[in-house]
Amino acid sequence: MTEQTADLVHKYSENGITTLTLNQPEKKNSLSMAMLEALSEELEIIASDTETRVVVLAAHGNVFCAGHDLREVREQFDSHEFQLALFNQCSKVMQQIVNLPRPVIARVAGVATAAGCQLVASCDLAVAADTARFATPGVNIGLFCSTPMVAVSRNVSRKHAMEMLLTGEMIGAVKAERIGLVNQIVDEQHLDEMVYKLARTIAEKSGHTLKIGKEAFYRQLEMPLADAYEYTSEVMADNMMANDAQEGICAFLEKRKPEWKDS
């Protein structure tokens, strides 16, 4: 990672929680190619980092993420190759979040639009300030939010997703919570308190178990019911053979705190 790219995403780790902070507020933390590459590199590092149990995705400034950098896009109007590379890179990052063997919590303050809304929807959990707002406004500029649609439509109901995509209108935090785009909303002054309370709760669990559970959750979603039960039965039987599962069961029966050993 170059020095310039590293400046785009700040990383801070403590007590099993790694915070990645988008750090280009002057450009509304837009997902330029450079920003996407920086995020991708950090997520790749975290994927093999056994010290990290939970990831918090945050942003500096009053905009969480305004989507793609439209000035960068305009400069490449004549290059289908660049446009395809940009959207492929964005899709890669979203899949990295879903496939990351660590839970990811979005800390949303301010506005999250287009690919920024996609970023929130791609995270496993999201906590938003009561002032946060969300939209997939591509339709307003003649560019339908087709890739953001993938994440949004997998998190909110079909009709709510279509309403966001077809109108391009901004929705507030209360509606975002009601339709399932975010888990909870909180007064902005208490946003960090709530986000890191949730992160600490998760970080106390077995990292090995979190990894197994997150992977199984997303895989079974795409399966028919019978296949999902067959798959998750195998997952649970394999999970039962892990040191942490056996330690956790023994600790529960012996009324003591478990000592996790699996990374």
PDB file of C-alpha atoms in Angstrom, residues 25-241:
ATOM      1  CA  PRO A  25     -14.102  13.941   4.214  1.00  0.00           C
ATOM      2  CA  GLU A  26     -13.279  16.699   1.733  1.00  0.00           C
ATOM      3  CA  LYS A  27     -14.494  14.308  -0.981  1.00  0.00           C
ATOM      4  CA  LYS A  28     -17.363  12.984   1.117  1.00  0.00           C
ATOM      5  CA  ASN A  29     -15.458   9.722   1.600  1.00  0.00           C
ATOM      6  CA  SER A  30     -16.403   8.733  -1.937  1.00  0.00           C
ATOM      7  CA  LEU A  31     -15.476   5.293  -3.200  1.00  0.00           C
ATOM      8  CA  SER A  32     -12.856   6.285  -5.738  1.00  0.00           C
ATOM      9  CA  MET A  33     -10.688   3.550  -7.198  1.00  0.00           C
ATOM     10  CA  ALA A  34      -7.956   4.498  -4.723  1.00  0.00           C
ATOM     11  CA  MET A  35     -10.349   4.349  -1.750  1.00  0.00           C
ATOM     12  CA  LEU A  36     -11.677   0.962  -2.859  1.00  0.00           C
ATOM     13  CA  GLU A  37      -8.160  -0.402  -3.258  1.00  0.00           C
ATOM     14  CA  ALA A  38      -7.204   0.867   0.188  1.00  0.00           C
ATOM     15  CA  LEU A  39     -10.263  -0.768   1.756  1.00  0.00           C
ATOM     16  CA  SER A  40      -9.618  -3.993  -0.104  1.00  0.00           C
ATOM     17  CA  GLU A  41      -6.029  -4.191   1.123  1.00  0.00           C
ATOM     18  CA  GLU A  42      -7.030  -3.568   4.737  1.00  0.00           C
ATOM     19  CA  LEU A  43      -9.778  -6.187   4.592  1.00  0.00           C
ATOM     20  CA  GLU A  44      -7.342  -8.695   3.117  1.00  0.00           C
ATOM     21  CA  ILE A  45      -4.950  -8.099   6.022  1.00  0.00           C
ATOM     22  CA  ILE A  46      -7.714  -8.431   8.607  1.00  0.00           C
ATOM     23  CA  ALA A  47      -8.916 -11.693   7.058  1.00  0.00           C
ATOM     24  CA  SER A  48      -5.758 -13.400   8.305  1.00  0.00           C
ATOM     25  CA  ASP A  49      -5.341 -11.339  11.494  1.00  0.00           C
ATOM     26  CA  THR A  50      -6.151 -13.650  14.388  1.00  0.00           C
ATOM     27  CA  GLU A  51      -6.081 -10.781  16.906  1.00  0.00           C
ATOM     28  CA  THR A  52      -9.090  -9.052  15.335  1.00  0.00           C
ATOM     29  CA  ARG A  53     -12.469 -10.425  16.380  1.00  0.00           C
ATOM     30  CA  VAL A  54     -14.720  -7.570  15.256  1.00  0.00           C
ATOM     31  CA  VAL A  55     -14.367  -4.806  12.654  1.00  0.00           C
ATOM     32  CA  VAL A  56     -15.982  -1.379  12.919  1.00  0.00           C
ATOM     33  CA  LEU A  57     -16.322   0.558   9.660  1.00  0.00           C
ATOM     34  CA  ALA A  58     -16.530   4.307  10.302  1.00  0.00           C
ATOM     35  CA  ALA A  59     -15.898   7.595   8.502  1.00  0.00           C
ATOM     36  CA  HIS A  60     -14.512  11.037   9.272  1.00  0.00           C
ATOM     37  CA  GLY A  61     -16.659  14.080   8.561  1.00  0.00           C
ATOM     38  CA  ASN A  62     -20.400  14.632   8.258  1.00  0.00           C
ATOM     39  CA  VAL A  63     -20.833  12.258   5.306  1.00  0.00           C
ATOM     40  CA  PHE A  64     -20.350   8.538   5.880  1.00  0.00           C
ATOM     41  CA  CYS A  65     -19.935   7.848   2.168  1.00  0.00           C
ATOM     42  CA  ALA A  66     -21.454   9.552  -0.869  1.00  0.00           C
ATOM     43  CA  GLY A  67     -20.908   6.636  -3.233  1.00  0.00           C
ATOM     44  CA  HIS A  68     -18.571   6.699  -6.213  1.00  0.00           C
ATOM     45  CA  ASP A  69     -16.454   9.741  -7.045  1.00  0.00           C
ATOM     46  CA  LEU A  70     -18.483  11.224  -9.895  1.00  0.00           C
ATOM     47  CA  ARG A  71     -15.652  13.535 -10.946  1.00  0.00           C
ATOM     48  CA  GLU A  72     -13.414  10.516 -11.398  1.00  0.00           C
ATOM     49  CA  VAL A  73     -16.198   8.780 -13.310  1.00  0.00           C
ATOM     50  CA  ARG A  74     -16.678  11.821 -15.554  1.00  0.00           C
ATOM     51  CA  GLU A  75     -12.982  11.923 -16.391  1.00  0.00           C
ATOM     52  CA  GLN A  76     -13.300   8.362 -17.710  1.00  0.00           C
ATOM     53  CA  PHE A  77     -16.567   8.733 -19.646  1.00  0.00           C
ATOM     54  CA  ASP A  78     -14.947   7.307 -22.787  1.00  0.00           C
ATOM     55  CA  SER A  79     -13.421   4.287 -21.069  1.00  0.00           C
ATOM     56  CA  HIS A  80     -15.750   1.326 -20.638  1.00  0.00           C
ATOM     57  CA  GLU A  81     -12.695  -0.563 -19.398  1.00  0.00           C
ATOM     58  CA  PHE A  82     -12.255   1.848 -16.457  1.00  0.00           C
ATOM     59  CA  GLN A  83     -15.966   1.877 -15.603  1.00  0.00           C
ATOM     60  CA  LEU A  84     -16.090  -1.911 -15.533  1.00  0.00           C
ATOM     61  CA  ALA A  85     -12.903  -2.076 -13.447  1.00  0.00           C
ATOM     62  CA  LEU A  86     -14.353   0.435 -10.970  1.00  0.00           C
ATOM     63  CA  PHE A  87     -17.623  -1.431 -10.446  1.00  0.00           C
ATOM     64  CA  ASN A  88     -15.816  -4.772 -10.298  1.00  0.00           C
ATOM     65  CA  GLN A  89     -13.471  -3.405  -7.641  1.00  0.00           C
ATOM     66  CA  CYS A  90     -16.419  -2.080  -5.657  1.00  0.00           C
ATOM     67  CA  SER A  91     -18.184  -5.436  -5.929  1.00  0.00           C
ATOM     68  CA  LYS A  92     -14.996  -7.135  -4.748  1.00  0.00           C
ATOM     69  CA  VAL A  93     -14.861  -4.978  -1.616  1.00  0.00           C
ATOM     70  CA  MET A  94     -18.518  -5.633  -0.770  1.00  0.00           C
ATOM     71  CA  GLN A  95     -17.950  -9.371  -1.109  1.00  0.00           C
ATOM     72  CA  GLN A  96     -14.803  -9.129   1.010  1.00  0.00           C
ATOM     73  CA  ILE A  97     -16.921  -7.660   3.797  1.00  0.00           C
ATOM     74  CA  VAL A  98     -19.499 -10.434   3.526  1.00  0.00           C
ATOM     75  CA  ASN A  99     -16.828 -13.143   3.297  1.00  0.00           C
ATOM     76  CA  LEU A 100     -14.594 -11.692   6.010  1.00  0.00           C
ATOM     77  CA  PRO A 101     -14.261 -14.225   8.846  1.00  0.00           C
ATOM     78  CA  ARG A 102     -14.942 -11.402  11.323  1.00  0.00           C
ATOM     79  CA  PRO A 103     -18.250  -9.591  11.954  1.00  0.00           C
ATOM     80  CA  VAL A 104     -18.327  -6.049  10.524  1.00  0.00           C
ATOM     81  CA  ILE A 105     -20.320  -3.237  12.143  1.00  0.00           C
ATOM     82  CA  ALA A 106     -21.062  -0.052  10.207  1.00  0.00           C
ATOM     83  CA  ARG A 107     -20.910   3.100  12.354  1.00  0.00           C
ATOM     84  CA  VAL A 108     -23.047   5.508  10.376  1.00  0.00           C
ATOM     85  CA  ALA A 109     -23.087   9.228  11.046  1.00  0.00           C
ATOM     86  CA  GLY A 110     -24.285  11.566   8.316  1.00  0.00           C
ATOM     87  CA  VAL A 111     -25.292  10.584   4.810  1.00  0.00           C
ATOM     88  CA  ALA A 112     -24.773   7.216   3.084  1.00  0.00           C
ATOM     89  CA  THR A 113     -25.826   7.283  -0.555  1.00  0.00           C
ATOM     90  CA  ALA A 114     -25.508   5.028  -3.610  1.00  0.00           C
ATOM     91  CA  ALA A 115     -22.416   2.812  -3.116  1.00  0.00           C
ATOM     92  CA  GLY A 116     -22.172   4.312   0.382  1.00  0.00           C
ATOM     93  CA  CYS A 117     -25.588   2.868   1.162  1.00  0.00           C
ATOM     94  CA  GLN A 118     -24.373  -0.362  -0.423  1.00  0.00           C
ATOM     95  CA  LEU A 119     -21.431  -0.301   1.990  1.00  0.00           C
ATOM     96  CA  VAL A 120     -23.780  -0.066   4.980  1.00  0.00           C
ATOM     97  CA  ALA A 121     -25.998  -2.844   3.640  1.00  0.00           C
ATOM     98  CA  SER A 122     -22.973  -5.094   3.051  1.00  0.00           C
ATOM     99  CA  CYS A 123     -21.891  -4.926   6.692  1.00  0.00           C
ATOM    100  CA  ASP A 124     -23.215  -7.586   9.044  1.00  0.00           C
ATOM    101  CA  LEU A 125     -24.579  -5.014  11.485  1.00  0.00           C
ATOM    102  CA  ALA A 126     -25.172  -1.277  11.353  1.00  0.00           C
ATOM    103  CA  VAL A 127     -25.676   1.307  14.080  1.00  0.00           C
ATOM    104  CA  ALA A 128     -26.722   4.762  12.918  1.00  0.00           C
ATOM    105  CA  ALA A 129     -26.984   8.193  14.456  1.00  0.00           C
ATOM    106  CA  ASP A 130     -30.532   9.505  14.570  1.00  0.00           C
ATOM    107  CA  THR A 131     -29.448  12.170  12.086  1.00  0.00           C
ATOM    108  CA  ALA A 132     -28.158   9.660   9.511  1.00  0.00           C
ATOM    109  CA  ARG A 133     -29.809   9.513   6.093  1.00  0.00           C
ATOM    110  CA  PHE A 134     -29.707   6.960   3.298  1.00  0.00           C
ATOM    111  CA  ALA A 135     -30.501   6.834  -0.418  1.00  0.00           C
ATOM    112  CA  THR A 136     -29.842   5.020  -3.670  1.00  0.00           C
ATOM    113  CA  PRO A 137     -30.252   8.108  -5.875  1.00  0.00           C
ATOM    114  CA  GLY A 138     -28.622   6.922  -9.087  1.00  0.00           C
ATOM    115  CA  VAL A 139     -31.955   7.039 -10.929  1.00  0.00           C
ATOM    116  CA  ASN A 140     -31.931  10.828 -10.455  1.00  0.00           C
ATOM    117  CA  ILE A 141     -28.806  11.178 -12.625  1.00  0.00           C
ATOM    118  CA  GLY A 142     -29.619   8.514 -15.183  1.00  0.00           C
ATOM    119  CA  LEU A 143     -27.431   5.815 -13.624  1.00  0.00           C
ATOM    120  CA  PHE A 144     -29.521   3.161 -11.878  1.00  0.00           C
ATOM    121  CA  CYS A 145     -27.962   1.888  -8.627  1.00  0.00           C
ATOM    122  CA  SER A 146     -27.640  -1.644  -9.959  1.00  0.00           C
ATOM    123  CA  THR A 147     -24.682  -2.801  -7.871  1.00  0.00           C
ATOM    124  CA  PRO A 148     -25.955  -1.136  -4.656  1.00  0.00           C
ATOM    125  CA  MET A 149     -29.215  -2.962  -5.384  1.00  0.00           C
ATOM    126  CA  VAL A 150     -27.530  -6.310  -4.725  1.00  0.00           C
ATOM    127  CA  ALA A 151     -26.728  -5.511  -1.091  1.00  0.00           C
ATOM    128  CA  VAL A 152     -29.821  -3.424  -0.386  1.00  0.00           C
ATOM    129  CA  SER A 153     -32.232  -6.032  -1.784  1.00  0.00           C
ATOM    130  CA  ARG A 154     -30.641  -8.688   0.433  1.00  0.00           C
ATOM    131  CA  ASN A 155     -31.226  -6.643   3.566  1.00  0.00           C
ATOM    132  CA  VAL A 156     -34.607  -4.977   3.182  1.00  0.00           C
ATOM    133  CA  SER A 157     -37.903  -6.209   1.783  1.00  0.00           C
ATOM    134  CA  ARG A 158     -38.367  -6.235  -1.978  1.00  0.00           C
ATOM    135  CA  LYS A 159     -40.900  -3.397  -2.073  1.00  0.00           C
ATOM    136  CA  HIS A 160     -38.855  -1.147   0.217  1.00  0.00           C
ATOM    137  CA  ALA A 161     -35.752  -1.820  -1.884  1.00  0.00           C
ATOM    138  CA  MET A 162     -37.623  -0.983  -5.069  1.00  0.00           C
ATOM    139  CA  GLU A 163     -39.011   2.199  -3.536  1.00  0.00           C
ATOM    140  CA  MET A 164     -35.497   3.376  -2.668  1.00  0.00           C
ATOM    141  CA  LEU A 165     -34.148   2.427  -6.093  1.00  0.00           C
ATOM    142  CA  LEU A 166     -37.001   3.817  -8.186  1.00  0.00           C
ATOM    143  CA  THR A 167     -37.512   7.120  -6.370  1.00  0.00           C
ATOM    144  CA  GLY A 168     -33.929   7.882  -5.350  1.00  0.00           C
ATOM    145  CA  GLU A 169     -35.348   9.720  -2.352  1.00  0.00           C
ATOM    146  CA  MET A 170     -33.525  10.091   0.952  1.00  0.00           C
ATOM    147  CA  ILE A 171     -34.839   8.167   3.950  1.00  0.00           C
ATOM    148  CA  GLY A 172     -34.141   8.963   7.579  1.00  0.00           C
ATOM    149  CA  ALA A 173     -32.645   6.759  10.268  1.00  0.00           C
ATOM    150  CA  VAL A 174     -36.026   5.809  11.730  1.00  0.00           C
ATOM    151  CA  LYS A 175     -37.256   4.367   8.437  1.00  0.00           C
ATOM    152  CA  ALA A 176     -33.870   2.752   7.788  1.00  0.00           C
ATOM    153  CA  GLU A 177     -34.223   0.890  11.071  1.00  0.00           C
ATOM    154  CA  ARG A 178     -37.850  -0.021  10.376  1.00  0.00           C
ATOM    155  CA  ILE A 179     -37.058  -1.595   7.003  1.00  0.00           C
ATOM    156  CA  GLY A 180     -33.980  -3.432   8.269  1.00  0.00           C
ATOM    157  CA  LEU A 181     -31.180  -1.406   6.696  1.00  0.00           C
ATOM    158  CA  VAL A 182     -29.737  -0.664  10.153  1.00  0.00           C
ATOM    159  CA  ASN A 183     -30.034  -2.513  13.452  1.00  0.00           C
ATOM    160  CA  GLN A 184     -30.524   0.432  15.743  1.00  0.00           C
ATOM    161  CA  ILE A 185     -30.422   4.196  15.922  1.00  0.00           C
ATOM    162  CA  VAL A 186     -29.033   6.318  18.715  1.00  0.00           C
ATOM    163  CA  ASP A 187     -28.449   9.949  19.546  1.00  0.00           C
ATOM    164  CA  GLU A 188     -25.309  10.987  17.674  1.00  0.00           C
ATOM    165  CA  GLN A 189     -23.601  11.941  20.955  1.00  0.00           C
ATOM    166  CA  HIS A 190     -23.888   8.318  22.080  1.00  0.00           C
ATOM    167  CA  LEU A 191     -23.061   6.673  18.752  1.00  0.00           C
ATOM    168  CA  ASP A 192     -19.551   5.520  19.664  1.00  0.00           C
ATOM    169  CA  GLU A 193     -20.754   4.277  23.038  1.00  0.00           C
ATOM    170  CA  MET A 194     -23.392   2.077  21.414  1.00  0.00           C
ATOM    171  CA  VAL A 195     -21.181   0.891  18.547  1.00  0.00           C
ATOM    172  CA  TYR A 196     -18.312  -0.180  20.774  1.00  0.00           C
ATOM    173  CA  LYS A 197     -20.587  -1.686  23.395  1.00  0.00           C
ATOM    174  CA  LEU A 198     -21.935  -3.935  20.632  1.00  0.00           C
ATOM    175  CA  ALA A 199     -18.422  -4.602  19.322  1.00  0.00           C
ATOM    176  CA  ARG A 200     -17.131  -5.552  22.785  1.00  0.00           C
ATOM    177  CA  THR A 201     -20.059  -7.909  23.332  1.00  0.00           C
ATOM    178  CA  ILE A 202     -19.212  -9.748  20.111  1.00  0.00           C
ATOM    179  CA  ALA A 203     -15.446  -9.612  20.703  1.00  0.00           C
ATOM    180  CA  GLU A 204     -15.914 -11.596  23.922  1.00  0.00           C
ATOM    181  CA  LYS A 205     -17.084 -14.614  21.921  1.00  0.00           C
ATOM    182  CA  SER A 206     -14.912 -17.313  20.389  1.00  0.00           C
ATOM    183  CA  GLY A 207     -13.323 -16.028  17.195  1.00  0.00           C
ATOM    184  CA  HIS A 208     -13.461 -19.513  15.726  1.00  0.00           C
ATOM    185  CA  THR A 209     -17.180 -19.759  16.426  1.00  0.00           C
ATOM    186  CA  LEU A 210     -17.878 -16.311  14.971  1.00  0.00           C
ATOM    187  CA  LYS A 211     -16.057 -17.301  11.794  1.00  0.00           C
ATOM    188  CA  ILE A 212     -18.042 -20.529  11.440  1.00  0.00           C
ATOM    189  CA  GLY A 213     -21.344 -18.821  12.162  1.00  0.00           C
ATOM    190  CA  LYS A 214     -20.911 -15.879   9.806  1.00  0.00           C
ATOM    191  CA  GLU A 215     -19.915 -18.090   6.890  1.00  0.00           C
ATOM    192  CA  ALA A 216     -22.811 -20.464   7.507  1.00  0.00           C
ATOM    193  CA  PHE A 217     -25.312 -17.610   7.793  1.00  0.00           C
ATOM    194  CA  TYR A 218     -24.612 -16.240   4.331  1.00  0.00           C
ATOM    195  CA  ARG A 219     -24.270 -19.622   2.667  1.00  0.00           C
ATOM    196  CA  GLN A 220     -27.567 -21.013   3.962  1.00  0.00           C
ATOM    197  CA  LEU A 221     -29.485 -17.894   2.884  1.00  0.00           C
ATOM    198  CA  GLU A 222     -29.122 -18.872  -0.766  1.00  0.00           C
ATOM    199  CA  MET A 223     -30.186 -22.505  -0.245  1.00  0.00           C
ATOM    200  CA  PRO A 224     -33.575 -24.217  -0.405  1.00  0.00           C
ATOM    201  CA  LEU A 225     -34.936 -25.033   3.067  1.00  0.00           C
ATOM    202  CA  ALA A 226     -34.033 -28.739   3.111  1.00  0.00           C
ATOM    203  CA  ASP A 227     -30.522 -28.060   1.773  1.00  0.00           C
ATOM    204  CA  ALA A 228     -30.030 -25.315   4.359  1.00  0.00           C
ATOM    205  CA  TYR A 229     -30.900 -27.671   7.205  1.00  0.00           C
ATOM    206  CA  GLU A 230     -28.655 -30.418   5.830  1.00  0.00           C
ATOM    207  CA  TYR A 231     -25.764 -27.973   5.452  1.00  0.00           C
ATOM    208  CA  THR A 232     -26.173 -26.349   8.884  1.00  0.00           C
ATOM    209  CA  SER A 233     -26.480 -29.750  10.577  1.00  0.00           C
ATOM    210  CA  GLU A 234     -23.059 -30.615   9.170  1.00  0.00           C
ATOM    211  CA  VAL A 235     -21.726 -27.237  10.265  1.00  0.00           C
ATOM    212  CA  MET A 236     -22.961 -27.748  13.829  1.00  0.00           C
ATOM    213  CA  ALA A 237     -21.544 -31.290  14.015  1.00  0.00           C
ATOM    214  CA  ASP A 238     -18.154 -29.980  12.833  1.00  0.00           C
ATOM    215  CA  ASN A 239     -18.412 -27.013  15.207  1.00  0.00           C
ATOM    216  CA  MET A 240     -19.032 -29.411  18.095  1.00  0.00           C
ATOM    217  CA  MET A 241     -15.613 -30.969  17.484  1.00  0.00           C
TER     218      MET A 241
END
